[in-house]
Coordinates of N, CA and C in Angstrom, one line a residue:
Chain A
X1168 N 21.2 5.2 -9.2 CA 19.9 5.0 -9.6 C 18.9 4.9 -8.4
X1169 N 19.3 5.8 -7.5 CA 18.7 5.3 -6.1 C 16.9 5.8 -6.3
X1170 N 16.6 7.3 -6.3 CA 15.3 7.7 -6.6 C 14.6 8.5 -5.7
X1171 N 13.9 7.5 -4.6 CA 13.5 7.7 -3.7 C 13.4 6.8 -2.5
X1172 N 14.0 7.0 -1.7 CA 14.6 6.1 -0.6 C 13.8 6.1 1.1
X1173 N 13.1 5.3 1.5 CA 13.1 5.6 2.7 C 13.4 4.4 3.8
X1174 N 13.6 5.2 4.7 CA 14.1 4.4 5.7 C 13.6 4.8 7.0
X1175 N 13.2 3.9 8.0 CA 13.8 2.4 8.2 C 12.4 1.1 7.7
X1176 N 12.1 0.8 7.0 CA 11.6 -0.4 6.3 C 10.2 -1.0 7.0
X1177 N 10.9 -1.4 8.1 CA 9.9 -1.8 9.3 C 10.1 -0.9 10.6
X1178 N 9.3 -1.0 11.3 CA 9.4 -0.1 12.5 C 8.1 -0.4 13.6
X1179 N 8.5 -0.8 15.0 CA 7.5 -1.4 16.1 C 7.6 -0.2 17.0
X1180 N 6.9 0.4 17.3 CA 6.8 1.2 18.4 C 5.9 1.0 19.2
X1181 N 6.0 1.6 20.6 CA 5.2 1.2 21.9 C 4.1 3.1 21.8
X1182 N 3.0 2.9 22.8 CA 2.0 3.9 22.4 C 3.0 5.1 23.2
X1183 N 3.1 6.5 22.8 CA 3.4 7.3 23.3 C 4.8 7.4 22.6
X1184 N 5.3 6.5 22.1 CA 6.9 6.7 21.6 C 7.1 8.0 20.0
X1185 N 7.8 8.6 20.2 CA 8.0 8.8 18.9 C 9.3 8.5 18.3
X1186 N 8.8 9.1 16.9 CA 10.2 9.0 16.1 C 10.2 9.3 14.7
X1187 N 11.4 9.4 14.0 CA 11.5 9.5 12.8 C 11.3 8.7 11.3
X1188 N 10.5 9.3 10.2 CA 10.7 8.0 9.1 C 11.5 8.9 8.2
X1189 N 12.2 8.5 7.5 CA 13.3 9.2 6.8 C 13.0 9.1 5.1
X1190 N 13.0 10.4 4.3 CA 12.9 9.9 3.5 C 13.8 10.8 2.9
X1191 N 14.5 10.5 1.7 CA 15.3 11.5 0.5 C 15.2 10.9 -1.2
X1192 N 15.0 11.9 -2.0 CA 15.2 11.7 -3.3 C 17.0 12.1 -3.7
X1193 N 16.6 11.7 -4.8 CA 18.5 12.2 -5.4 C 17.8 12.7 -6.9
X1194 N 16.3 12.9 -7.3 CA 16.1 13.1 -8.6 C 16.0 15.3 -8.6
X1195 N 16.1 15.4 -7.8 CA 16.2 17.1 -7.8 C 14.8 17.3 -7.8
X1196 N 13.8 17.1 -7.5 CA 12.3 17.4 -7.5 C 11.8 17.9 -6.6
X1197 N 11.2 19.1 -6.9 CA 10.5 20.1 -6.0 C 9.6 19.5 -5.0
X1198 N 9.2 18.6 -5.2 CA 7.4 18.4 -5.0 C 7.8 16.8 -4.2
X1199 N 7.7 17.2 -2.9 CA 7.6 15.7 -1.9 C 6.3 15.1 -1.0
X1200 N 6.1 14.5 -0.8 CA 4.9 13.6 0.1 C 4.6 12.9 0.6
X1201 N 3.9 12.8 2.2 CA 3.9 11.5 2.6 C 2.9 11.0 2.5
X1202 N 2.3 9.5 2.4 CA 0.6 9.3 2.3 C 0.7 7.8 3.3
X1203 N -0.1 7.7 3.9 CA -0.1 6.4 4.7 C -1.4 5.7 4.0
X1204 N -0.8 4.3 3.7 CA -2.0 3.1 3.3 C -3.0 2.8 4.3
X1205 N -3.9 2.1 3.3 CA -4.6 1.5 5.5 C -5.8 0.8 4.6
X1206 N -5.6 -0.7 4.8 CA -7.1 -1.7 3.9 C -8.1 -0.6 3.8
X1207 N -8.2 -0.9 2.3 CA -9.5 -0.3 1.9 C -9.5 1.2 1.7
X1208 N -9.0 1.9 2.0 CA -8.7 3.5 2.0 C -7.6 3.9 1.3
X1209 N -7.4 3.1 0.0 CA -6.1 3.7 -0.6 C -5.0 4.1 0.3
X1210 N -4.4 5.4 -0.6 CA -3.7 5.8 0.1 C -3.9 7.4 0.2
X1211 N -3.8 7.9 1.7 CA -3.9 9.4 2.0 C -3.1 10.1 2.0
X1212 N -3.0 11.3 2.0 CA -2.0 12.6 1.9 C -1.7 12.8 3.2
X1213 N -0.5 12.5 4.0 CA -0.5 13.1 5.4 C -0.2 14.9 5.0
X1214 N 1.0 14.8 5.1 CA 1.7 16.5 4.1 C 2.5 16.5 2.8
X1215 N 3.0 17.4 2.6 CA 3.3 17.8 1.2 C 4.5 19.0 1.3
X1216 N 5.3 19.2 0.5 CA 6.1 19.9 0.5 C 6.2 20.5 -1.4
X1217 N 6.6 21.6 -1.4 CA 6.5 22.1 -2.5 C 7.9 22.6 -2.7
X1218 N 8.3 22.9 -2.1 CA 10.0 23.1 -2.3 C 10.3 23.6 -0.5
X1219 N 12.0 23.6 -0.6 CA 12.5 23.7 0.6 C 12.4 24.7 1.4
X1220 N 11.7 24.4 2.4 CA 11.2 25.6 3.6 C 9.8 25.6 3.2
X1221 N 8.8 25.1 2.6 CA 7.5 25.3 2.4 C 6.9 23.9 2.8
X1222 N 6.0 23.6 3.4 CA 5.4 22.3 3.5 C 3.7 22.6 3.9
X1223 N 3.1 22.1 4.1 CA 1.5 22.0 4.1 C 0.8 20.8 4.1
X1224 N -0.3 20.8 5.2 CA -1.1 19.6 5.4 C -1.9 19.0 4.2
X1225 N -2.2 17.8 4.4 CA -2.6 16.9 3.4 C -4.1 16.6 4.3
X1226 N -4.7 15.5 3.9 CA -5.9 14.9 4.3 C -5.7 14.6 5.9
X1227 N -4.7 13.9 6.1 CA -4.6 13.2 7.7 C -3.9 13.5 8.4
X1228 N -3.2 14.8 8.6 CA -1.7 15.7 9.3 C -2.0 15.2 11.1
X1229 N -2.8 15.3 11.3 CA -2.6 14.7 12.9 C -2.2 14.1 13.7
X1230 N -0.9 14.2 14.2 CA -0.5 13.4 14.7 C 1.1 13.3 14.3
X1231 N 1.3 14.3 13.6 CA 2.6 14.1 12.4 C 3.3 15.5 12.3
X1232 N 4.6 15.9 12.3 CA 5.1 16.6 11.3 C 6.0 16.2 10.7
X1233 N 5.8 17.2 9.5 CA 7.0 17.5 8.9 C 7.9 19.1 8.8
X1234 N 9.0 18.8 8.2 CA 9.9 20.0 8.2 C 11.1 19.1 6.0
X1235 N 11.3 21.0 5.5 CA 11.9 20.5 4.6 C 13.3 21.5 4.3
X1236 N 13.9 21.2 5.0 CA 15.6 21.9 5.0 C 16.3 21.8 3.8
X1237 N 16.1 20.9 3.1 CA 16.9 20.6 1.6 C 15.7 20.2 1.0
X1238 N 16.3 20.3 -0.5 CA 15.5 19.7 -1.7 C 15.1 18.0 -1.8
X1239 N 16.7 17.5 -0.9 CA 16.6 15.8 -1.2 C 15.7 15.3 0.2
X1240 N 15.3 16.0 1.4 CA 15.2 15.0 2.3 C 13.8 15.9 3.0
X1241 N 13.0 15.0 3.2 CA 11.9 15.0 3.8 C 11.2 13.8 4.7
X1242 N 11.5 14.5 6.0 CA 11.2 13.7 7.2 C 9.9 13.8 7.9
X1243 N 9.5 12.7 8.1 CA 7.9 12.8 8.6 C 8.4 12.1 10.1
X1244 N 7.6 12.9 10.7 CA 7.7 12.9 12.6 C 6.2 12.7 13.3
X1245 N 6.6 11.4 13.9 CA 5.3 11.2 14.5 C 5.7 11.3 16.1
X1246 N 5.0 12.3 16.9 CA 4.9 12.9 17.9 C 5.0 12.3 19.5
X1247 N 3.5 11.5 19.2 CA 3.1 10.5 20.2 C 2.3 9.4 19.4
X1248 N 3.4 8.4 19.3 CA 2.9 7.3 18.6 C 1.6 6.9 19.0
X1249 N 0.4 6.3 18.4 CA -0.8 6.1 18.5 C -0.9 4.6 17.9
X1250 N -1.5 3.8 18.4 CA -2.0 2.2 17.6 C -2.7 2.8 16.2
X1251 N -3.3 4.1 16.1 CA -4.3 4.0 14.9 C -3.5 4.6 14.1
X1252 N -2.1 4.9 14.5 CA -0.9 4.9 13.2 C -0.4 4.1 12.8
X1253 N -0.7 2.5 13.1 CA -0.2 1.6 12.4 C -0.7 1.5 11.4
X1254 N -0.2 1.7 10.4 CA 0.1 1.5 9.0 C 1.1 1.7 8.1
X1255 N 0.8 1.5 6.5 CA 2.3 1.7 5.9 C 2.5 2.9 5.3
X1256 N 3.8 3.5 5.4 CA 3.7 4.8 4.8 C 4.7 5.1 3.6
X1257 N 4.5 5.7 2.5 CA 5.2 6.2 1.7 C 5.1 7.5 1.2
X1258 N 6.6 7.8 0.8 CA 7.0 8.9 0.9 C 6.8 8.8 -1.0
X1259 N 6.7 10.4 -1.8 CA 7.1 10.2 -3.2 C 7.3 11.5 -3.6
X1260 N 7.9 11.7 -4.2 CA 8.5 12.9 -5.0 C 8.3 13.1 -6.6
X1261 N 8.0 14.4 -7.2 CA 7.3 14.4 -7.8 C 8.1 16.0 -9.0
X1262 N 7.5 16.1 -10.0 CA 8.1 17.6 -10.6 C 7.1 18.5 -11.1
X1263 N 7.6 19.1 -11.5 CA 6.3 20.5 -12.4 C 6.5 20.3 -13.8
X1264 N 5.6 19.8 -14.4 CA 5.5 19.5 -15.9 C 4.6 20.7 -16.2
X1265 N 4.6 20.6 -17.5 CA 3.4 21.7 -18.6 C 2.7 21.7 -17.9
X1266 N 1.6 23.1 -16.7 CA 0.4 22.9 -16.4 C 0.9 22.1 -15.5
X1267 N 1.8 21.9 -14.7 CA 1.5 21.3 -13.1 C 2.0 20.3 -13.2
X1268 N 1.7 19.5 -11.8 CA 2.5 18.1 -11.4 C 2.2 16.9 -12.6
X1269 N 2.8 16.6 -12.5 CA 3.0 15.0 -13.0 C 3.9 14.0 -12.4
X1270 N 4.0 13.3 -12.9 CA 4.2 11.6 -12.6 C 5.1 11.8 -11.3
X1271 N 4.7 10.8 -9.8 CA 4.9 10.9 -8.7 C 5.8 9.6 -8.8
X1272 N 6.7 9.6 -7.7 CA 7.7 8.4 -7.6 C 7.7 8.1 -6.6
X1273 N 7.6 6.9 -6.0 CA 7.4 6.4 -4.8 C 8.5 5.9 -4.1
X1274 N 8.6 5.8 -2.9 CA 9.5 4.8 -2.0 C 9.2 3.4 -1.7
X1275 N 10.3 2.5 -1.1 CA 9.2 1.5 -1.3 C 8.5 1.3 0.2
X1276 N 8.3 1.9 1.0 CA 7.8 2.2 2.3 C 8.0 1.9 3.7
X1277 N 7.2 2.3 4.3 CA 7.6 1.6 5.8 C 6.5 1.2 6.2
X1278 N 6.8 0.1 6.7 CA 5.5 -0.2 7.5 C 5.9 -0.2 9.0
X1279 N 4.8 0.5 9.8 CA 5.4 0.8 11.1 C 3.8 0.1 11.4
X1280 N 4.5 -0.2 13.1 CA 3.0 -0.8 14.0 C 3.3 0.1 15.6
X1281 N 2.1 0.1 15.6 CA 2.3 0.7 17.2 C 1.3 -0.3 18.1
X1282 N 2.3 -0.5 18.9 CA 1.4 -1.9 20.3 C 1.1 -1.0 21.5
Chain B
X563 N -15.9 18.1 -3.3 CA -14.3 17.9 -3.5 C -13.6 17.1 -4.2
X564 N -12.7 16.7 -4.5 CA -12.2 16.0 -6.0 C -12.0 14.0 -5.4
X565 N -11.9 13.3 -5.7 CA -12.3 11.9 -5.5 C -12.0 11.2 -6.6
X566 N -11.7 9.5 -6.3 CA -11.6 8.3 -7.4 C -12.6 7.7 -6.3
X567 N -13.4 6.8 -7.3 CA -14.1 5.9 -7.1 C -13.5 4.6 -8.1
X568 N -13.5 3.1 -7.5 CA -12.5 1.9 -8.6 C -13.4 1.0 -8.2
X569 N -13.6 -0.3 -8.6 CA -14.1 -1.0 -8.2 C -13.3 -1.8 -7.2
X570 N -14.5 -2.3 -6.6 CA -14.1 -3.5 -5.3 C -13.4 -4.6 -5.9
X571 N -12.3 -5.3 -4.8 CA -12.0 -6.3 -5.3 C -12.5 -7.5 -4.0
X572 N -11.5 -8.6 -4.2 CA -10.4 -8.9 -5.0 C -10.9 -9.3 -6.4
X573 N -10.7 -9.0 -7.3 CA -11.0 -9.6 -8.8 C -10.1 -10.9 -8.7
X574 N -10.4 -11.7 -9.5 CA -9.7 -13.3 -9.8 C -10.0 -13.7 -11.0
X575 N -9.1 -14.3 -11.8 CA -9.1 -14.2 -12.8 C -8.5 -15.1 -13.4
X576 N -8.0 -16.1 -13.9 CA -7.5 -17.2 -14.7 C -6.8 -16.5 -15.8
X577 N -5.4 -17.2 -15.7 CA -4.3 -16.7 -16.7 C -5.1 -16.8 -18.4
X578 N -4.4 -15.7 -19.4 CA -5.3 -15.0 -20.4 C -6.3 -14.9 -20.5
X579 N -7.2 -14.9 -19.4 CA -8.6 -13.7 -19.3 C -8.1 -12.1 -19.7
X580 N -9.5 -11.4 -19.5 CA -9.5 -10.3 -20.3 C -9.8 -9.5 -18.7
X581 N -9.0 -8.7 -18.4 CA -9.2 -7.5 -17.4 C -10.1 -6.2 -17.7
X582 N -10.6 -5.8 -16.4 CA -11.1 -4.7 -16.6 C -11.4 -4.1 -15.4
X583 N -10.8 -2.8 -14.9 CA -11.0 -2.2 -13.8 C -11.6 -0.9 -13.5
X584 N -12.6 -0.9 -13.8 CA -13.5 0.4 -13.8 C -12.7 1.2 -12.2
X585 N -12.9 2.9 -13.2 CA -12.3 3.8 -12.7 C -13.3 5.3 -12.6
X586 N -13.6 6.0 -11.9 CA -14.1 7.3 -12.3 C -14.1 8.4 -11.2
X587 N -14.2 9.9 -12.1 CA -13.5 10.4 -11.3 C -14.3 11.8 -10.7
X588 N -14.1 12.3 -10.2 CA -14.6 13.9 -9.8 C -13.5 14.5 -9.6
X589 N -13.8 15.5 -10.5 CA -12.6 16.8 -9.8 C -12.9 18.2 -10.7
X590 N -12.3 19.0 -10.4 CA -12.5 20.5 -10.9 C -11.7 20.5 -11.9
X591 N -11.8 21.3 -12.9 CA -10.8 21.4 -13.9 C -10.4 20.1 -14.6
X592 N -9.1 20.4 -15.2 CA -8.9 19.1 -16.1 C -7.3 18.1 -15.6
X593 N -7.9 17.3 -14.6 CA -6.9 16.4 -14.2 C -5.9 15.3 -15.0
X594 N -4.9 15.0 -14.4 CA -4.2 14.3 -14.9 C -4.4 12.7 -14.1
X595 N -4.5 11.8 -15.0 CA -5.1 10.3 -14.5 C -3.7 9.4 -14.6
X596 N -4.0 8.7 -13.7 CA -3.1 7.5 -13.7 C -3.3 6.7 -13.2
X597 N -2.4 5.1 -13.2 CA -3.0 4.2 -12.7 C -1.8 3.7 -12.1
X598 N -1.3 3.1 -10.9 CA -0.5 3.1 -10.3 C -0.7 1.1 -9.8
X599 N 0.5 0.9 -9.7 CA 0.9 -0.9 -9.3 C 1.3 -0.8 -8.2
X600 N 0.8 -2.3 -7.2 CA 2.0 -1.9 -6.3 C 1.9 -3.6 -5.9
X601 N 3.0 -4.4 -6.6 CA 3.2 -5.8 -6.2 C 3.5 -6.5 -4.7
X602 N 3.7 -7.6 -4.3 CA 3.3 -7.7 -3.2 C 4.7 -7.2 -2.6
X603 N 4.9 -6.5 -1.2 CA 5.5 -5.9 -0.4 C 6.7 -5.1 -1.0
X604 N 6.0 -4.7 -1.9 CA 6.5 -3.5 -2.7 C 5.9 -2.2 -2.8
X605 N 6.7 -1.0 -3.3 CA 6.2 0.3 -3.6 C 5.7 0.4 -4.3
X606 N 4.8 1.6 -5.0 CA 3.9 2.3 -5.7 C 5.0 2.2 -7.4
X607 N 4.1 1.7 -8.3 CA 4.8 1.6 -9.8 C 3.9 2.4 -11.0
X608 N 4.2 3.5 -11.4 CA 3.7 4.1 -12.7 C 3.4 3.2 -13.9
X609 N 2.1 2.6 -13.9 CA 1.9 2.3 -15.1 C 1.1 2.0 -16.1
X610 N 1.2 3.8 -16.3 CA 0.3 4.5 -17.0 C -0.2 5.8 -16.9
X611 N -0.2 6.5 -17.4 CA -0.7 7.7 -17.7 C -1.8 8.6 -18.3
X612 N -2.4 9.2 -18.5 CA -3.0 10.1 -19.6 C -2.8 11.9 -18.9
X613 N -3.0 12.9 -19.7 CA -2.6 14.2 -19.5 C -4.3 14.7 -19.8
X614 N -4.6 14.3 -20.8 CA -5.8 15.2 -21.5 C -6.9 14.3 -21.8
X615 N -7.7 14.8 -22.5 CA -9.1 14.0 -22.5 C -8.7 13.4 -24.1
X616 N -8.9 12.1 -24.0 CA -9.0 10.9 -25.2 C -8.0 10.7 -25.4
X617 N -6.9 10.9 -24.3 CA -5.6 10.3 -24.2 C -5.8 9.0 -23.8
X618 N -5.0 8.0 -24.9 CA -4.8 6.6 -24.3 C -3.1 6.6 -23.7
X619 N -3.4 6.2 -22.2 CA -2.0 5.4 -21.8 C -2.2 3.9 -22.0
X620 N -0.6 3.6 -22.0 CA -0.4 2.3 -22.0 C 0.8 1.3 -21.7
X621 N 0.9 0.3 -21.1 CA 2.6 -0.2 -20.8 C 2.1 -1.5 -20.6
X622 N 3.0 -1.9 -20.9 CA 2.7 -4.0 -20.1 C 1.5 -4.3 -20.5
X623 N 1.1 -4.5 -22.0 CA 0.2 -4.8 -22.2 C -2.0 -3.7 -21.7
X624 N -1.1 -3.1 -20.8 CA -2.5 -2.4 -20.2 C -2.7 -1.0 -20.8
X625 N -4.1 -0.9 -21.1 CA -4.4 0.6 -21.3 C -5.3 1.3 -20.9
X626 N -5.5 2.3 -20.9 CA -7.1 3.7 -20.8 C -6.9 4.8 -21.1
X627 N -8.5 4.4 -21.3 CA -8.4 5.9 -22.5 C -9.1 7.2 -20.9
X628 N -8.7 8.0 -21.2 CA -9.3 9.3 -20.6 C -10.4 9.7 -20.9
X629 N -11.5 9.4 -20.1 CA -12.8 10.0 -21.0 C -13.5 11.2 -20.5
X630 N -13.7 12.1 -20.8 CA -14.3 13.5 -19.6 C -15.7 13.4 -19.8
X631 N -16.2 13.0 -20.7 CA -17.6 12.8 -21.0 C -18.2 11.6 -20.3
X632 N -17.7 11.1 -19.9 CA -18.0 10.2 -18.7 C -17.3 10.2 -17.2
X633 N -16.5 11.1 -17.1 CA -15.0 10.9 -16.4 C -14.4 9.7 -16.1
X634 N -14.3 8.8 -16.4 CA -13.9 7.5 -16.3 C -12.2 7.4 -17.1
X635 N -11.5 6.8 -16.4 CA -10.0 5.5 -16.4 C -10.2 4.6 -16.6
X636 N -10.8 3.5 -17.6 CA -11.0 2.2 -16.8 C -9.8 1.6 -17.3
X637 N -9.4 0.8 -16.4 CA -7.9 -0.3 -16.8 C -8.1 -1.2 -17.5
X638 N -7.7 -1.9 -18.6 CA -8.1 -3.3 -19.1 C -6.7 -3.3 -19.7
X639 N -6.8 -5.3 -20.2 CA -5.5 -5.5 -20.4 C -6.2 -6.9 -21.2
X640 N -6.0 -7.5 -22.2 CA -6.6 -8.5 -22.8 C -6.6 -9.9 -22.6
X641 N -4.9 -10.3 -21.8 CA -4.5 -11.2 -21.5 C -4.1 -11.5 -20.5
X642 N -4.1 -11.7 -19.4 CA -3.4 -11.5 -17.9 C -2.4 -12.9 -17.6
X643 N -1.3 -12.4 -16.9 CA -0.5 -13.8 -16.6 C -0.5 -13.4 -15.3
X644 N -0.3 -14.6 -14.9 CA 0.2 -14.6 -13.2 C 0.8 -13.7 -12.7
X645 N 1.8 -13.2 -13.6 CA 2.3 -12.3 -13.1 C 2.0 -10.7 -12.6
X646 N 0.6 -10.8 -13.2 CA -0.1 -9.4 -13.0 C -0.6 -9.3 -11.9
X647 N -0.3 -10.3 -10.9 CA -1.1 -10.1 -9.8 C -0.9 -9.4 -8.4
X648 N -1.3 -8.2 -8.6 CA -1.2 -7.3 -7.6 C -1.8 -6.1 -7.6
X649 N -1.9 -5.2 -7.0 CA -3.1 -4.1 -6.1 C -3.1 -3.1 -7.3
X650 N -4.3 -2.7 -7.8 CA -4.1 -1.2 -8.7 C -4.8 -0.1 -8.3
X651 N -4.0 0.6 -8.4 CA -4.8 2.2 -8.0 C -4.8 3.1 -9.4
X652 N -6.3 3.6 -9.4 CA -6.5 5.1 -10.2 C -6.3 6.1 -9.2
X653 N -5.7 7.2 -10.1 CA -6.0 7.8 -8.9 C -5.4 9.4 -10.0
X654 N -5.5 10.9 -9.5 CA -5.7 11.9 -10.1 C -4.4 12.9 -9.2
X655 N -4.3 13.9 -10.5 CA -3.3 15.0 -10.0 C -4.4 15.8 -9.5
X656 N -4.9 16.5 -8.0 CA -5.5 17.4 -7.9 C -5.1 19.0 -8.0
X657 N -3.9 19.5 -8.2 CA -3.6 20.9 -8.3 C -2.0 20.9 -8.9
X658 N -1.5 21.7 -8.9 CA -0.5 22.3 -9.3 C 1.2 21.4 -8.5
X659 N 0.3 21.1 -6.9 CA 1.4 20.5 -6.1 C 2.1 19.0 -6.1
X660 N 1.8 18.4 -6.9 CA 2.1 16.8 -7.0 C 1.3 16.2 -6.2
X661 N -0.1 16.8 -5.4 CA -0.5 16.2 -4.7 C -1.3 15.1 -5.6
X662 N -1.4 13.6 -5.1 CA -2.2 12.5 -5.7 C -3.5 12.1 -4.6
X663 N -4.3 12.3 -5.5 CA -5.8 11.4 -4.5 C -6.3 10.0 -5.3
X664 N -5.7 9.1 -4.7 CA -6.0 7.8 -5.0 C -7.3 7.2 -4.4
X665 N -7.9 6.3 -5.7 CA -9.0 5.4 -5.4 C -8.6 4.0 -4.5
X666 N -9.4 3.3 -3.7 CA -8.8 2.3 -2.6 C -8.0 1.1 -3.2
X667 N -8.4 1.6 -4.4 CA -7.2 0.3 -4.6 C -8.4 -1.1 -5.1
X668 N -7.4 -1.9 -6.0 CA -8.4 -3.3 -6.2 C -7.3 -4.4 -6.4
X669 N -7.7 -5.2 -5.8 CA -6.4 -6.0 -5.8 C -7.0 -7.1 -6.8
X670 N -6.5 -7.4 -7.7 CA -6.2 -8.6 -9.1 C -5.5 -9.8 -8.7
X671 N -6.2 -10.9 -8.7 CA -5.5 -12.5 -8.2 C -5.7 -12.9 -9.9
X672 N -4.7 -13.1 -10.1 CA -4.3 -14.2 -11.4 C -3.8 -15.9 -11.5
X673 N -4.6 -16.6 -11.6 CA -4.6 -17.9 -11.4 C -4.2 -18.8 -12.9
X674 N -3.1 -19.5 -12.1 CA -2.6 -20.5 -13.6 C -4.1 -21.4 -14.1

């Protein structure tokens, strides 16, 4: 009954570092995404994936990729860590109902800081 | 371009008060609404829905009706316990892709 999983939970990086945030479903869902929180600004779209080998930018892609090899795993890569990426991010996966997406499932996130 | 607007918080509120979290929306075509939980240092929680216009969702005591003649979600809930206390987001299906554009969020303090 896992869902949507990401890992690693917390995460401190130094400016200039990069690295990986991991995420995978086990519900077979086409439709993946990352969005990072930040007070007051909800939460934004970094990218999106629509099924495997397809992905596409969201609202805030800068600074980020992604890539989507399988259906379960969608990894978001940050390049050259930046302080104004500190924040929390979640990954969520999603299906094609009647007429389009519906109901999105979340991870329970990462919060990463950069010093 | 498509958008939620919610109200500011923090709201506060004394256990069985009556909630209410104004929601409204812009978008093209005919979106799918929801309202999303997300307790303290926890993930994002479905709860609630609508598909169509004068759709009421509802769970845990909470509902909204879909209104397109207004575009409005608003959240209410009649009775609140302590337990309800944490961050809500409206927020909309904009296309076909699962993408979600959520409103900032309002965070609900519920006091014994």
């Amino acid at each position: 009954n896992a869902g949507v999983t990401q890992t690693p939970k917390f995460q401190v990086l130094k400016t200039g570092q990069s690295m990986t945030l991991q995420c995978a479903q086990d519900m077979n869902h086409e439709y993946m995404s990352w969005y990072r929180q930040d007070p007051g600004m909800g939460l934004r779209l970094i990218h999106y994936s629509v099924g495997a080998g397809i992905t596409d930018q969201g609202e805030v892609p800068n600074g980020y990729n992604v890539s989507r090899s399988t259906t379960e795993d969608f990894p978001l890569r940050l390049l050259s860590a930046a302080p104004s990426q500190t924040s929390v991010y979640f990954c969520a996966s999603s299906y094609s109902g009647g007429g389009g997406g519906t109901e999105a499932f979340f991870g329970q996130g990462t919060r990463l800081t950069v010093v | 371009g498509n958008s939620v607007t919610q109200m500011e918080g923090p709201v506060t509120l004394s256990e069985e008060a009556f909630l209410t979290i104004n929601c409204t929306y812009t978008a093209t075509g005919y979106p799918s609404l929801f309202w999303y939980v997300q307790y303290p240092g926890e993930g994002l929680q479905l709860l609630l829905k609508a598909t169509k216009a004068d759709d009421k969702g509802s769970n845990k005591g909470f509902e909204a009706t879909y209104r397109k003649e207004t575009t409005s979600f608003h959240l209410e809930k009649g009775s609140v316990q302590v337990s309800d206390s944490a961050v809500y987001f409206c927020a909309l299906f904009t296309d076909s892709w699962g993408k979600l554009q959520f409103g900032a969020g309002t965070q609900v303090v519920v006091t014994p």
